[in-house]
Amino acid sequence: MKYVQNPHDLKSWIQEARDLVQAEIPPNEVEWVPSEELYLELENPTPLSDKPSIYEVPKAFLILAETVACHRNPEKWALLYCILWKLIFKDKHLLQVGLDESVRTCQVMIKQVRRDCHKMKAFVRFRALSVAENSAEKHYVSWYEPEHLIVQRMAPFFQKRFTQMRWSILTPDECMHWNGKKLFFSNGASKVDAPEGDDYENLWLTYYQNTFNAARLKVKAMQTEMPKKYWKNLPEATLIESLIEKGQAMDISRKFDAH
Amino acid sequence: MLSLSDKLAILSDAAKYDASCASSGTDNRNSLNGKGIGSAGGMGICHSYTPDGRCISLLKILMTNFCIYDCLYCINRKSSNTPRARLKPEEIVSLTLNFYKRNYIEGLFLSSGIIRNADYTMECIIAVARTLRKVHDFRGYIHLKTIPDASKELIADAGNWADRLSINVELPKKQSLAKLAPEKNAEDIEASIQRIHQKEVEYEAAKRQKPKVKPPRFAPAGQSTQMIVGADDSNDLNILNRANTLYNSYKLRRVYYSAYSPIPEPSSDLPPIAPPLVREHRLYQADWLLRFYGFKVDEIVNESSLDLDLHCDPKMSWAMRNPDFFPIDLNQASREEMLRVPGLGVRNVDRILNIRRWHLIRLEDLQKIRISLKKILPYIELVNYHPKRAHFNSFQSIECSSRLNQMELFSAKTTAANGEL
């Protein structure tokens, strides 16, 4: 068995996988191990090959791998290697047909990563801090907990949208910052690092409760799209319980009227 | 003196009966080369959801809920004593920008009660959008409600700043509108929808000529409308026929169906209870069948069955009425035929077509792409699966009767009152 340390990003995985393929080591003889479980120095690192890679993989594989690499499940590396192996040595149409077990698992992971990205676009909430006393300039800071490793992937979206703002998004994995010109990343943070409260938050809550129509309660529909796990970082979620009660009260009085 | 918060409360409460909150389908843009903030294009983003199951994508408010009209179904009608407020243009601009900067919203959906006259109201609405775009270089999404009687020039100007325009037809039948909204006129509304469509056509044509100077933008996300369901006696055939005409004649992006929601202090000309919410749901399903599944209105509802079946989705209903159409051989059938199989959606049909390019479809393949076999098996045929016609017939009768039994667990009255099944 060949033990390989889990790479920390796709680029190092590609390096590793290229060497493994060139040494023709099949997936069932490779074990991808988290670095903290690696007690022994690897005795047999894959000999680095200076030959250029002679194998071609479809571009679709790299696109797939980019998204899969954002998944939090570390088994993604072994899975990707398995697909790479099959693409090279077995079936180059594997991805197009889309029925292979590993490809399907990847597709599920991709769906989860994409959903997580979409939810991050939606549920990040910024709070404005004054940059200095008496300064009108604001620094918009958000605390967000993505399910997957998507911070870098999401950077362009926020950069293109909030170009003329100074902002930071803090997450447990890593943080990103934009100063109006440049984007940079720093180590993970914790919730206490993020500001509390904001001038507009009360107005937002006012809007949230008044745009709600108590005459049509559909709690399940809300939760499918906005599951409870997101509520802890959404200021408006503190109102949900009381709004549901309001809706239920209305429902009861209406039934009473109907009888 | 009302505070900003009081005004926001009144004017968002007054705006919530408009179902539309879409922020999708406009042209792609961002702020990289701009002086402000905002991006748009592609999929819309829903920033939050309220317990009524609706999403919050836009700041949806009225500029004012003072109104000189007296539409009986509307909470803001002249004769209602709902609290009134009016936001200044700069207050709306500031709310939009500050909500946007905190990532609460995709943009603004601005509508208004009619004050003074149609043109004056339209001009006030346009002023807000123009300030957002010109002064603040705001590139987020803007949806403007168009006042039906506003002048042609104002409608053209509105489309210059907005991503989407909408005029509500309100009620499916012209007679109902005349009765419940005396100041509104169905012909005028349709004429305005027609004018917006005409401007869209001109804009598309101008773009196609690839001129050196870009033609003035006109509502790249198109126009939509809304019909209130259950405030008058229109049946689903009336509603779907009207929607179908609007889609075909004016290429509307969306028709929204809004189950009439009893408003405080309703007029006695209105029904005392809301229609079941499931009726609204069935109308949306039927609307999808018209737009994406190749169905015609008279295949869904017709003179012999005027309303949609509340117990059964319209596609399943059609399948039950047309057993001879099935089974469909998934290895031979056209895309259009497969789209008629209950349980097969557009995406799965396209997946099946893709697999078919490589090999014959077998039962296992359907399992692998996670299609619910239980639902589709009675309607399909595969290399290794040939249903007996008898099986098909017995299956559908079981399906139907179990649904009906479930229904009877609830009294008709409760169902009518809360709209849940």
XYZ file of C-alpha atoms in Angstrom:
680
model
C 0.000 0.000 0.000
C 1.174 3.448 -0.879
C 0.436 6.145 1.720
C 0.025 9.699 0.521
C -0.603 12.719 2.667
C -3.860 14.557 1.939
C -2.887 17.578 -0.116
C -4.058 20.978 1.135
C -5.319 22.125 -2.231
C -6.101 20.999 -5.742
C -2.765 22.150 -7.115
C -0.776 19.883 -4.818
C -3.217 17.053 -5.447
C -2.615 17.350 -9.197
C 1.125 17.173 -8.573
C 0.708 14.082 -6.440
C -1.780 12.407 -8.752
C 0.409 13.007 -11.775
C 3.302 11.214 -10.091
C 1.082 8.334 -9.020
C -0.317 7.886 -12.510
C 3.107 7.951 -14.055
C 4.248 5.319 -11.588
C 1.082 3.424 -12.631
C -0.131 2.916 -9.063
C -3.849 1.997 -9.192
C -6.325 3.640 -6.809
C -6.812 0.519 -4.661
C -3.129 0.598 -3.777
C -3.140 4.211 -2.638
C -4.290 5.424 0.734
C -4.784 9.156 1.274
C -4.041 9.985 4.902
C -4.736 13.128 6.937
C -1.443 14.727 7.929
C -2.117 14.394 11.666
C -2.452 10.641 11.287
C 0.880 10.317 9.623
C 3.119 9.145 12.457
C 6.007 8.048 10.340
C 7.817 10.104 7.843
C 6.844 8.734 4.497
C 9.552 6.268 3.693
C 8.770 5.909 0.086
C 7.781 9.202 -1.454
C 6.718 8.775 -5.036
C 9.838 9.370 -7.074
C 9.408 12.784 -8.619
C 9.303 12.378 -12.306
C 10.902 15.033 -14.445
C 9.256 13.631 -17.550
C 6.419 15.832 -18.798
C 3.059 14.218 -18.224
C 2.118 12.090 -21.202
C -1.479 11.584 -20.135
C -4.222 13.857 -21.213
C -7.376 14.299 -19.212
C -10.512 16.003 -20.445
C -10.968 19.602 -19.386
C -14.297 18.590 -17.862
C -12.354 16.588 -15.274
C -10.415 19.623 -14.110
C -13.599 21.656 -13.863
C -15.185 18.883 -11.812
C -12.087 18.569 -9.626
C -12.047 22.295 -8.883
C -15.479 22.085 -7.338
C -14.975 18.724 -5.617
C -11.782 20.100 -4.015
C -13.971 22.611 -2.135
C -15.874 19.824 -0.381
C -15.074 19.369 3.282
C -15.002 15.568 3.094
C -11.317 14.510 2.811
C -12.282 11.366 0.905
C -12.586 13.627 -2.119
C -8.887 13.129 -2.942
C -9.139 9.346 -3.209
C -12.357 9.722 -5.171
C -10.775 12.099 -7.656
C -7.824 9.779 -8.090
C -10.168 6.913 -8.758
C -11.920 8.874 -11.514
C -8.653 10.079 -12.976
C -7.412 6.497 -13.156
C -10.523 5.275 -14.919
C -10.447 8.199 -17.358
C -6.887 7.432 -18.359
C -6.864 3.664 -18.376
C -10.457 2.566 -18.825
C -13.050 4.872 -20.290
C -12.424 8.367 -21.548
C -16.177 9.016 -21.820
C -16.753 8.270 -18.143
C -17.809 11.824 -17.308
C -20.133 12.275 -20.252
C -22.114 9.113 -19.548
C -22.294 10.051 -15.885
C -23.396 6.652 -14.560
C -20.165 5.565 -12.839
C -20.439 5.203 -9.056
C -17.522 7.560 -8.249
C -18.652 10.117 -10.795
C -22.101 10.104 -9.275
C -20.688 10.560 -5.777
C -18.725 13.518 -7.123
C -21.837 14.958 -8.671
C -23.574 14.832 -5.316
C -20.590 16.580 -3.723
C -20.616 19.204 -6.462
C -24.274 19.861 -5.853
C -23.585 20.344 -2.152
C -20.696 22.719 -2.799
C -22.728 24.736 -5.301
C -25.644 25.019 -2.945
C -23.283 26.132 -0.199
C -21.845 28.794 -2.517
C -25.297 30.012 -3.454
C -26.320 30.180 0.202
C -23.186 32.123 1.056
C -24.060 34.751 -1.555
C -27.465 34.979 0.099
C -26.795 34.720 3.822
C -23.623 36.706 4.461
C -24.639 39.742 6.538
C -22.342 42.722 6.832
C -22.192 45.062 9.801
C -20.711 48.511 9.328
C -17.896 49.751 11.546
C -16.606 53.311 11.428
C -13.037 53.192 10.229
C -12.065 55.960 12.627
C -13.931 58.204 15.023
C -15.722 61.018 13.151
C -15.030 59.266 9.887
C -17.806 58.632 7.423
C -15.858 55.775 5.891
C -17.125 52.363 6.873
C -15.597 48.941 7.084
C -18.220 46.242 6.445
C -17.505 43.071 8.390
C -19.320 39.746 8.304
C -19.079 36.572 10.344
C -20.060 33.551 8.263
C -19.735 29.777 8.665
C -19.721 28.009 5.297
C -20.283 24.279 5.278
C -17.550 23.672 2.706
C -14.162 25.185 1.865
C -15.507 27.855 -0.438
C -14.060 31.142 0.790
C -11.558 31.594 -2.042
C -14.047 30.396 -4.613
C -16.515 33.064 -3.493
C -14.045 35.941 -3.440
C -14.698 37.207 -7.003
C -18.424 37.424 -6.383
C -18.079 39.731 -3.395
C -15.275 41.682 -5.012
C -17.320 42.412 -8.142
C -20.440 43.273 -6.215
C -19.080 45.420 -3.401
C -16.223 46.966 -5.345
C -16.409 50.432 -3.825
C -16.670 49.154 -0.265
C -14.090 48.109 2.231
C -15.161 44.721 3.557
C -14.037 41.577 5.380
C -15.683 38.183 5.593
C -14.522 36.224 8.621
C -14.964 32.447 8.718
C -13.543 29.667 10.894
C -11.451 28.356 7.964
C -9.990 31.569 6.597
C -10.888 35.213 6.226
C -10.931 37.430 3.175
C -10.546 41.176 2.995
C -11.049 43.763 0.278
C -9.797 47.326 0.667
C -11.337 48.675 -2.512
C -8.314 47.719 -4.601
C -6.806 44.496 -3.381
C -8.034 41.207 -2.082
C -6.161 39.291 0.597
C -6.654 36.285 2.827
C -5.807 35.602 6.456
C -6.162 32.719 8.921
C -9.490 31.599 10.313
C -11.240 33.675 12.969
C -13.929 33.196 15.592
C -17.288 34.830 16.127
C -16.030 37.188 18.847
C -13.767 38.836 16.268
C -16.815 40.115 14.376
C -18.757 43.253 15.365
C -22.160 43.185 17.073
C -25.051 45.343 15.909
C -25.442 47.848 13.122
C -27.508 50.994 12.508
C -29.584 49.394 9.788
C -30.221 46.048 11.421
C -33.383 47.247 13.191
C -34.762 48.655 9.953
C -34.030 45.328 8.287
C -35.934 43.508 11.054
C -38.803 45.979 10.627
C -38.878 45.163 6.946
C -38.683 41.416 7.563
C -41.662 41.300 9.897
C -43.835 43.576 7.784
C -43.235 41.886 4.476
C -44.336 38.624 6.125
C -47.951 37.733 5.365
C -49.418 36.141 8.487
C -52.461 35.018 6.518
C -50.416 32.347 4.742
C -48.157 30.333 6.981
C -45.820 27.918 5.174
C -43.108 27.149 7.660
C -41.868 24.047 5.862
C -41.385 25.915 2.610
C -39.300 28.481 4.447
C -37.149 25.838 6.127
C -36.424 23.926 2.931
C -34.746 27.014 1.547
C -33.427 28.450 4.790
C -32.654 25.508 7.104
C -32.183 26.136 10.812
C -28.417 25.719 10.625
C -28.173 29.145 8.980
C -30.334 30.939 11.520
C -27.611 31.576 14.068
C -25.880 34.137 11.858
C -28.996 35.792 10.408
C -30.180 38.755 12.490
C -33.750 38.428 11.183
C -34.015 34.794 12.305
C -34.635 35.950 15.896
C -38.110 37.016 14.702
C -39.137 33.707 13.142
C -40.699 32.129 16.262
C -42.880 35.129 17.047
C -44.003 35.503 13.423
C -45.026 31.848 13.295
C -47.070 32.369 16.463
C -48.726 35.386 14.905
C -49.626 33.321 11.841
C -51.014 30.492 13.956
C -53.111 32.870 16.022
C -54.564 34.336 12.840
C -55.298 30.876 11.524
C -57.171 29.899 14.681
C -59.274 33.054 14.738
C -60.116 32.589 11.075
C -61.247 29.008 11.621
C -63.320 30.226 14.519
C -64.966 32.821 12.264
C -65.686 30.226 9.620
C -67.701 28.036 12.002
C -44.535 62.619 12.737
C -43.780 59.104 11.562
C -40.225 57.820 11.955
C -38.383 56.171 9.077
C -39.006 52.836 10.765
C -42.773 53.524 11.046
C -42.966 54.463 7.382
C -40.972 51.406 6.346
C -43.319 49.219 8.413
C -46.454 50.679 6.785
C -45.114 50.678 3.246
C -43.622 47.195 3.289
C -46.784 45.816 4.854
C -48.742 47.527 2.073
C -46.525 46.056 -0.652
C -46.499 42.431 0.427
C -49.536 41.370 -1.585
C -47.435 41.472 -4.731
C -46.014 37.977 -5.097
C -43.131 38.749 -7.419
C -39.711 38.947 -5.874
C -37.593 37.677 -8.769
C -34.140 39.090 -9.354
C -33.033 36.750 -12.130
C -32.592 36.930 -15.866
C -31.286 40.432 -16.356
C -28.082 41.333 -18.202
C -24.765 40.422 -16.597
C -23.018 43.307 -14.940
C -20.852 44.142 -11.950
C -19.144 47.109 -10.320
C -15.502 46.457 -11.212
C -15.355 49.415 -13.578
C -17.936 51.477 -11.726
C -18.128 54.132 -9.071
C -20.649 52.360 -6.915
C -21.843 48.933 -5.894
C -23.971 46.174 -7.277
C -23.992 43.224 -9.621
C -26.709 41.265 -11.364
C -27.390 38.641 -13.995
C -27.992 34.917 -14.151
C -29.664 33.263 -11.206
C -31.452 35.463 -8.730
C -30.492 35.332 -5.081
C -32.986 34.948 -2.271
C -31.453 36.631 0.750
C -33.966 35.463 3.279
C -37.268 33.644 3.704
C -40.211 34.568 5.875
C -42.480 31.975 7.537
C -45.038 32.436 4.749
C -42.577 30.502 2.584
C -41.811 33.470 0.373
C -38.352 34.684 -0.342
C -36.902 38.116 0.205
C -34.818 39.044 -2.755
C -35.709 42.699 -3.133
C -36.667 45.557 -0.880
C -40.328 45.512 -1.896
C -42.062 48.704 -0.833
C -44.541 51.307 -1.926
C -43.413 54.878 -2.310
C -46.736 55.793 -0.730
C -49.926 53.950 0.139
C -52.081 57.040 -0.249
C -54.243 56.270 -3.263
C -56.999 58.021 -5.189
C -58.327 54.698 -6.546
C -60.807 52.506 -4.759
C -60.034 48.912 -5.804
C -62.031 46.762 -3.421
C -59.485 43.922 -3.124
C -56.690 46.314 -2.189
C -55.779 47.209 1.366
C -54.650 50.659 0.183
C -57.916 51.651 -1.494
C -59.140 55.180 -0.903
C -61.986 54.055 1.358
C -59.863 51.867 3.649
C -58.670 53.352 6.940
C -55.297 51.673 6.931
C -52.507 53.925 8.291
C -50.888 55.964 5.508
C -47.318 57.015 4.888
C -45.079 58.382 2.196
C -41.344 57.892 1.803
C -39.214 60.635 0.298
C -37.198 59.614 -2.767
C -33.924 60.101 -0.873
C -35.171 57.848 1.931
C -35.908 55.042 -0.526
C -32.522 55.514 -2.185
C -30.725 55.419 1.137
C -32.640 52.352 2.384
C -31.883 50.505 -0.839
C -28.175 51.291 -0.800
C -27.720 50.591 2.881
C -29.650 47.313 2.753
C -27.659 46.327 -0.298
C -24.324 47.127 1.368
C -25.220 44.795 4.221
C -26.122 42.074 1.713
C -29.790 41.945 2.772
C -31.148 42.373 -0.765
C -30.528 42.152 -4.519
C -32.149 45.497 -5.167
C -35.420 47.398 -5.127
C -38.986 46.606 -6.146
C -40.818 49.918 -6.074
C -44.515 50.368 -6.495
C -46.960 53.001 -5.317
C -50.509 54.042 -4.700
C -51.754 56.558 -7.263
C -51.331 60.122 -6.066
C -52.551 63.147 -8.060
C -52.532 61.297 -11.365
C -50.852 58.419 -13.198
C -48.069 60.479 -14.789
C -47.129 62.249 -11.574
C -46.914 58.939 -9.714
C -44.888 57.339 -12.483
C -42.477 60.281 -12.515
C -41.879 59.971 -8.761
C -41.125 56.245 -9.111
C -38.764 56.852 -12.010
C -36.936 59.583 -10.078
C -35.910 57.053 -7.420
C -34.559 54.583 -9.969
C -32.770 57.315 -11.915
C -31.060 58.605 -8.742
C -29.912 55.118 -7.835
C -28.456 54.556 -11.289
C -27.105 57.987 -12.176
C -26.039 59.509 -8.879
C -24.913 56.328 -7.114
C -24.038 54.146 -10.092
C -26.076 51.369 -8.480
C -25.833 48.193 -10.554
C -28.115 45.927 -8.548
C -31.594 44.889 -9.645
C -34.512 47.296 -9.988
C -38.118 46.275 -10.595
C -40.558 49.125 -11.171
C -44.292 48.837 -11.109
C -45.663 50.649 -14.113
C -48.754 52.760 -13.652
C -51.143 51.624 -16.414
C -52.284 55.049 -17.558
C -48.843 56.657 -17.545
C -47.653 58.222 -20.795
C -45.659 56.369 -23.419
C -42.585 58.530 -22.816
C -42.602 57.783 -19.094
C -42.869 54.048 -19.715
C -39.881 54.239 -22.058
C -37.953 56.175 -19.432
C -38.839 53.656 -16.694
C -37.418 50.853 -18.838
C -34.212 52.776 -19.171
C -33.470 52.454 -15.431
C -35.304 49.272 -14.502
C -34.408 45.633 -15.065
C -38.010 44.599 -14.974
C -41.316 46.373 -15.419
C -44.669 45.034 -14.398
C -48.291 45.994 -14.675
C -50.783 43.854 -12.825
C -53.809 42.672 -14.759
C -55.221 42.022 -11.260
C -58.265 39.943 -12.182
C -58.640 37.319 -14.877
C -61.970 38.570 -16.169
C -62.542 42.059 -17.524
C -66.011 42.249 -15.963
C -64.572 41.503 -12.518
C -62.079 44.310 -12.835
C -64.839 46.715 -13.808
C -66.825 45.665 -10.764
C -64.053 45.534 -8.160
C -61.703 48.236 -9.480
C -63.929 50.954 -10.937
C -61.039 53.309 -11.846
C -59.101 50.606 -13.659
C -59.814 49.409 -17.127
C -58.724 46.062 -18.517
C -58.237 47.445 -22.043
C -55.952 50.229 -20.798
C -53.908 47.757 -18.781
C -53.483 45.499 -21.763
C -52.587 48.465 -23.967
C -49.778 49.379 -21.560
C -48.508 45.806 -21.504
C -48.547 45.956 -25.291
C -46.557 49.241 -25.249
C -43.889 47.725 -22.992
C -43.702 44.718 -25.282
C -43.316 47.013 -28.286
C -40.409 48.818 -26.600
C -38.786 45.454 -25.808
C -39.039 44.414 -29.429
C -37.470 47.711 -30.552
C -34.681 47.352 -27.998
C -33.872 43.792 -29.096
C -33.872 44.869 -32.741
C -31.582 47.834 -32.007
C -29.163 45.549 -30.146
C -29.065 43.065 -33.021
C -27.858 45.746 -35.423
C -24.735 46.078 -33.283
C -24.597 49.884 -33.459
C -21.443 51.704 -32.397
C -23.331 53.540 -29.684
C -25.266 51.199 -27.393
C -29.029 51.737 -27.715
C -30.733 52.987 -24.543
C -31.398 50.024 -22.302
C -34.950 48.812 -21.936
C -35.930 46.452 -19.101
C -33.529 43.593 -19.884
C -35.374 41.266 -17.473
C -38.635 41.826 -19.369
C -42.080 42.304 -17.921
C -44.299 40.311 -15.614
C -47.807 40.594 -14.237
C -49.970 39.292 -11.433
C -53.487 37.909 -11.169
C -55.361 37.629 -7.917
C -56.931 34.209 -7.537
C -60.139 33.742 -5.597
C -61.235 37.371 -5.243
C -63.772 36.933 -8.036
C -65.607 33.961 -9.515
C -63.127 33.273 -12.335
C -62.414 29.596 -12.858
C -59.021 28.091 -13.648
C -59.872 27.940 -17.355
C -60.428 31.735 -17.351
C -57.161 32.238 -15.478
C -55.012 29.960 -17.615
C -56.488 31.255 -20.859
C -55.696 34.794 -19.827
C -52.154 33.823 -18.804
C -51.632 31.947 -22.046
C -52.736 34.942 -24.111
C -50.379 37.193 -22.183
C -47.457 34.810 -22.700
C -48.148 34.438 -26.396
C -49.072 38.006 -27.306
C -46.626 39.977 -25.176
C -43.896 37.453 -24.333
C -44.272 38.024 -20.606
C -41.485 36.496 -18.523
C -43.799 35.502 -15.715
C -47.434 35.573 -14.714
C -47.763 35.461 -10.932
C -50.830 33.986 -9.268
C -51.591 35.362 -5.867
C -54.206 33.605 -3.772
C -56.506 36.319 -2.508
C -55.498 37.006 1.046
C -58.293 38.485 3.167
C -57.292 42.031 4.000
C -58.297 43.879 7.141
C -61.731 45.511 6.779
C -62.632 43.881 3.499
C -65.431 45.059 1.290
C -68.605 42.991 1.441
C -68.302 42.331 -2.301
C -65.334 40.059 -1.565
C -65.396 36.436 -0.453
C -65.018 36.168 3.350
C -62.424 33.396 3.195
C -59.259 32.853 1.265
C -59.163 30.252 -1.504
C -57.090 27.195 -0.583
C -53.411 27.963 -1.114
C -53.161 24.692 -2.994
C -55.167 26.249 -5.819
C -52.426 28.814 -6.305
C -49.885 25.975 -6.250
C -51.776 23.995 -8.910
C -51.974 27.107 -11.108
C -48.203 27.492 -10.939
C -47.808 23.819 -11.892
C -50.152 24.300 -14.837
C -48.275 27.478 -15.813
C -45.042 25.441 -15.898
C -46.697 22.815 -18.090
C -47.683 25.547 -20.546
C -44.269 27.153 -20.667
C -41.792 24.283 -20.395
C -43.627 21.022 -21.052
C -45.446 21.714 -24.306
C -48.971 21.410 -22.918
C -51.885 23.404 -24.284
C -54.460 25.031 -22.046
C -57.308 22.761 -23.185
C -55.279 19.679 -22.271
C -55.151 20.928 -18.674
C -58.572 22.537 -18.190
C -61.464 22.869 -20.635
C -65.205 23.369 -20.892
C -65.909 19.963 -19.354
C -63.553 20.476 -16.402
C -63.235 24.151 -15.644
C -60.973 23.909 -12.615
C -57.754 22.139 -11.764
C -57.985 19.078 -9.563
C -56.785 20.184 -6.133
C -55.947 16.605 -5.128
C -53.722 15.726 -8.000
C -51.087 17.654 -9.904
C -52.144 18.669 -13.424
C -49.595 16.479 -15.191
C -50.705 13.362 -13.320
C -54.297 14.350 -13.991
C -53.607 14.496 -17.702
C -51.870 11.097 -17.620
C -54.878 9.527 -15.908
C -57.228 10.923 -18.505
C -54.980 9.719 -21.333
C -53.939 6.150 -20.503
C -53.571 5.284 -24.210
C -50.633 7.650 -24.483
C -48.619 5.312 -22.225
C -46.356 3.440 -21.772
C -43.607 5.582 -23.204
C -40.505 3.749 -24.373
C -37.650 5.782 -22.941
C -35.274 4.457 -25.595
C -37.456 5.580 -28.505
C -39.576 8.467 -27.328
C -39.038 12.097 -28.265
C -38.204 14.717 -25.668
C -41.776 16.064 -25.907
C -43.254 12.637 -25.226
C -40.997 11.991 -22.251
C -41.913 15.352 -20.751
C -45.458 14.039 -20.387
C -44.455 11.198 -18.064
C -45.498 11.980 -14.479
C -42.387 12.091 -12.316
C -40.035 13.077 -15.141
C -38.922 16.681 -15.079
C -37.038 18.690 -17.681
C -33.639 17.933 -16.149
C -34.152 14.196 -15.911
C -35.453 14.026 -19.456
C -32.285 15.748 -20.626
C -30.186 13.323 -18.565
C -31.950 10.371 -20.160
C -31.387 11.812 -23.623
C -27.697 12.139 -22.795
C -27.336 8.559 -21.552
C -29.184 7.365 -24.659
C -26.331 8.697 -26.787
C -24.054 6.116 -25.190
C -26.168 3.051 -24.574
C -29.723 1.721 -24.198
C -31.473 2.812 -21.027
C -32.074 0.115 -18.434
C -33.931 0.198 -15.153
C -30.659 0.457 -13.200
C -29.745 3.627 -15.061
C -32.865 5.349 -13.809
C -32.052 4.309 -10.257
C -28.551 5.647 -10.676
C -29.752 9.093 -11.640
C -32.160 8.909 -8.684
C -35.464 9.014 -10.463
C -38.379 7.877 -8.313
C -39.264 4.537 -9.915
C -42.449 4.184 -7.939
C -43.877 7.208 -9.644
C -42.777 6.632 -13.221
C -42.832 2.847 -13.662
C -46.497 2.627 -14.609
C -45.914 5.028 -17.482
C -42.737 3.803 -19.116
C -41.163 0.973 -21.020
C -37.490 -0.056 -21.102
C -35.268 -2.735 -22.594
C -35.688 -4.808 -19.451
C -39.027 -3.518 -18.282
C -42.409 -3.942 -19.991
C -45.397 -3.046 -17.860
C -48.648 -4.855 -18.470
C -51.489 -2.581 -19.390
C -53.561 -4.117 -16.600
C -50.880 -3.109 -14.147
C -51.016 0.452 -15.395
C -54.765 0.646 -14.992
C -54.857 -0.823 -11.501
C -51.972 1.362 -10.393
C -53.650 4.569 -11.318
C -56.902 3.702 -9.640
C -55.062 2.845 -6.410
C -53.092 6.052 -6.647
C -56.224 8.086 -7.108
C -58.303 6.517 -4.388
C -55.572 6.726 -1.760
C -55.221 10.425 -2.491
C -58.925 10.953 -2.103
C -58.967 9.102 1.212
C -56.235 11.263 2.571
C -58.236 14.296 1.623
C -61.248 13.205 3.555
C -59.315 13.138 6.798
C -59.770 16.881 6.835
C -63.094 18.588 6.795
C -63.727 20.606 3.687
C -64.168 23.712 5.784
C -60.761 23.498 7.453
C -59.142 22.859 4.119
C -60.851 25.856 2.629
C -59.796 28.034 5.529
C -56.133 27.186 5.811
C -55.412 25.997 2.316
C -53.325 23.069 3.508
C -53.762 19.486 2.539
